[in-house]
C-alpha cells in the first residue's frame, strides 16, 4: 500500500480569476520603522492629506475623556446619534445617511449594492483609485476616462456609458489634481444621465473649497434621486485615524445600499468624536483653510523658484512634477525626513503629491526638494 501523501490542490483553484489578477496595495510602514530605515530623526508625513491641526477642540476633548469600560460595549450599529446630528445639519432625514468605516468603506457598500456580473462602473484614469480597485477585485469592469486638462471629462464619461453601466464616480474636488465641477456642470451631467445610473460625488475635500460656484450637492438630491454624496471626517475634521465617513442619498437609493452595509463597522469613539467635531466647526474650518492658504502661497512661490511645474487646485494638497523618477525622489526625500506620495501609482509618473500643512513641514519639503534637484 502506498501511503497517502498530503498534497493539497493548488490554492489558486479557489481564487476567482479577477482576484488572482489583482495586486494587493502595500501601505507605508509605521513612522518608527521608516525613521530607522531612512535614518531620519523626525518625519513629516505629507503623503495622506491629513489635517496638521488635528481634530476640532471638542472632538479632542471627547477622545481624551473616553470612558475605558465603554470599550467592551458594541457601538451603535447604525451611528444613531451622529446620523440625527448630520441630518439636522444637512437638512435631510437621518435615514438618508449611511455611516461607514471611512468613506472607503461606503465605496464598497455602493458597488456591492448595484453591480452584478458583467456590470461596469465609470470614473477617471487619474483619481482616487479605490473606486477602480473595489470594482476590479469584486469582478466588475472599471472604465477609466482620461482627465482632460487635469479635470474629470464629463462628455468622455457620458460616452462610455452602456446598458451595463451602474455607477459613475466623480471625485469633486479631484484627488490628486484639485479640479472640481461647478454646480452648473454637475447639474448638466446629472440631466444627461437622467437617472439611468447612480452618480456618486465624492466630496472628501468639499470643506476646503471656498468658491460659491462649488455645488451644494445635498440640495440637488431633491431633483436627482440617483445622486449619492460621499463625505469623510478624515480630511478637514482631522479624524483619519478613527476611520469614519458617510454617504447621503435619496431614501429609496439608501434603502438599497443599506442591505450591503456591515453593521458595527464604525467604532464608538469614532462616532462620538465625529459628533463632537461638528460642534463649532466653523472656527476649525476657517483655521484649517487659513493654514492651507498660507502653505500653498509658500509652496507656489518656492516651487516656482525651483522651476518645477506644479498643479494646485482645491483641497489640502498639490502635485509637483520632477525631472527624476518619483520613486527615487520619494526615497531621497525620506532621508530628509519628508514623506510625500509618489504618483506613478496614480498614473502620473515623475510627479509627487504633497499635503499642504504647517510651516515647518513646508520648509522641510522645500529644502528636501532643493537637495533632490541638486544631488
Ligand atoms: C481620503 C479620501 C477618501 C477616504 O477617506 P476615508 O479616510 O476612508 O474616509 C475618499 N475619497 C477621497 C478622494 C479621498 O482622498
PDB file of C-alpha atoms in Angstrom, residues 48-52 54-56 63 100-104 205 232-245 267 270 273-274 277 316:
ATOM      1  CA  UNK A  48      -2.066  61.283   3.041  1.00  0.00           C
ATOM      2  CA  UNK A  49      -3.655  64.751   3.054  1.00  0.00           C
ATOM      3  CA  UNK A  50      -4.168  64.684   6.787  1.00  0.00           C
ATOM      4  CA  UNK A  51      -5.040  67.843   8.709  1.00  0.00           C
ATOM      5  CA  UNK A  52      -1.968  69.112  10.563  1.00  0.00           C
ATOM      6  CA  UNK A  54      -5.766  67.576  14.201  1.00  0.00           C
ATOM      7  CA  UNK A  55      -9.452  67.293  15.073  1.00  0.00           C
ATOM      8  CA  UNK A  56     -11.502  70.292  16.318  1.00  0.00           C
ATOM      9  CA  UNK A  63     -11.295  61.488  22.748  1.00  0.00           C
ATOM     10  CA  UNK A 100     -19.052  53.721   7.299  1.00  0.00           C
ATOM     11  CA  UNK A 101     -15.554  52.835   8.461  1.00  0.00           C
ATOM     12  CA  UNK A 102     -14.171  55.737   6.461  1.00  0.00           C
ATOM     13  CA  UNK A 103     -15.574  56.852   3.124  1.00  0.00           C
ATOM     14  CA  UNK A 104     -13.505  53.953   1.794  1.00  0.00           C
ATOM     15  CA  UNK A 205     -12.262  67.660   0.160  1.00  0.00           C
ATOM     16  CA  UNK A 232     -15.491  61.966   5.353  1.00  0.00           C
ATOM     17  CA  UNK A 233     -14.240  63.059   8.771  1.00  0.00           C
ATOM     18  CA  UNK A 234     -10.683  62.114   7.737  1.00  0.00           C
ATOM     19  CA  UNK A 235      -9.540  65.265   5.998  1.00  0.00           C
ATOM     20  CA  UNK A 236     -10.979  68.589   7.180  1.00  0.00           C
ATOM     21  CA  UNK A 237     -12.112  67.115  10.525  1.00  0.00           C
ATOM     22  CA  UNK A 238      -8.765  65.508  11.296  1.00  0.00           C
ATOM     23  CA  UNK A 239     -10.172  62.105  12.332  1.00  0.00           C
ATOM     24  CA  UNK A 240      -8.428  59.882   9.753  1.00  0.00           C
ATOM     25  CA  UNK A 241      -7.094  57.568  12.468  1.00  0.00           C
ATOM     26  CA  UNK A 242     -10.580  56.789  13.764  1.00  0.00           C
ATOM     27  CA  UNK A 243     -11.941  55.838  10.314  1.00  0.00           C
ATOM     28  CA  UNK A 244     -15.317  57.438   9.813  1.00  0.00           C
ATOM     29  CA  UNK A 245     -17.105  58.713   6.712  1.00  0.00           C
ATOM     30  CA  UNK A 267     -16.458  52.193  16.449  1.00  0.00           C
ATOM     31  CA  UNK A 270     -15.220  57.477  16.086  1.00  0.00           C
ATOM     32  CA  UNK A 273     -15.626  62.178  18.134  1.00  0.00           C
ATOM     33  CA  UNK A 274     -17.330  62.868  14.790  1.00  0.00           C
ATOM     34  CA  UNK A 277     -16.281  67.568  15.675  1.00  0.00           C
ATOM     35  CA  UNK A 316      -5.097  70.482   1.118  1.00  0.00           C
TER      36      UNK A 316
END
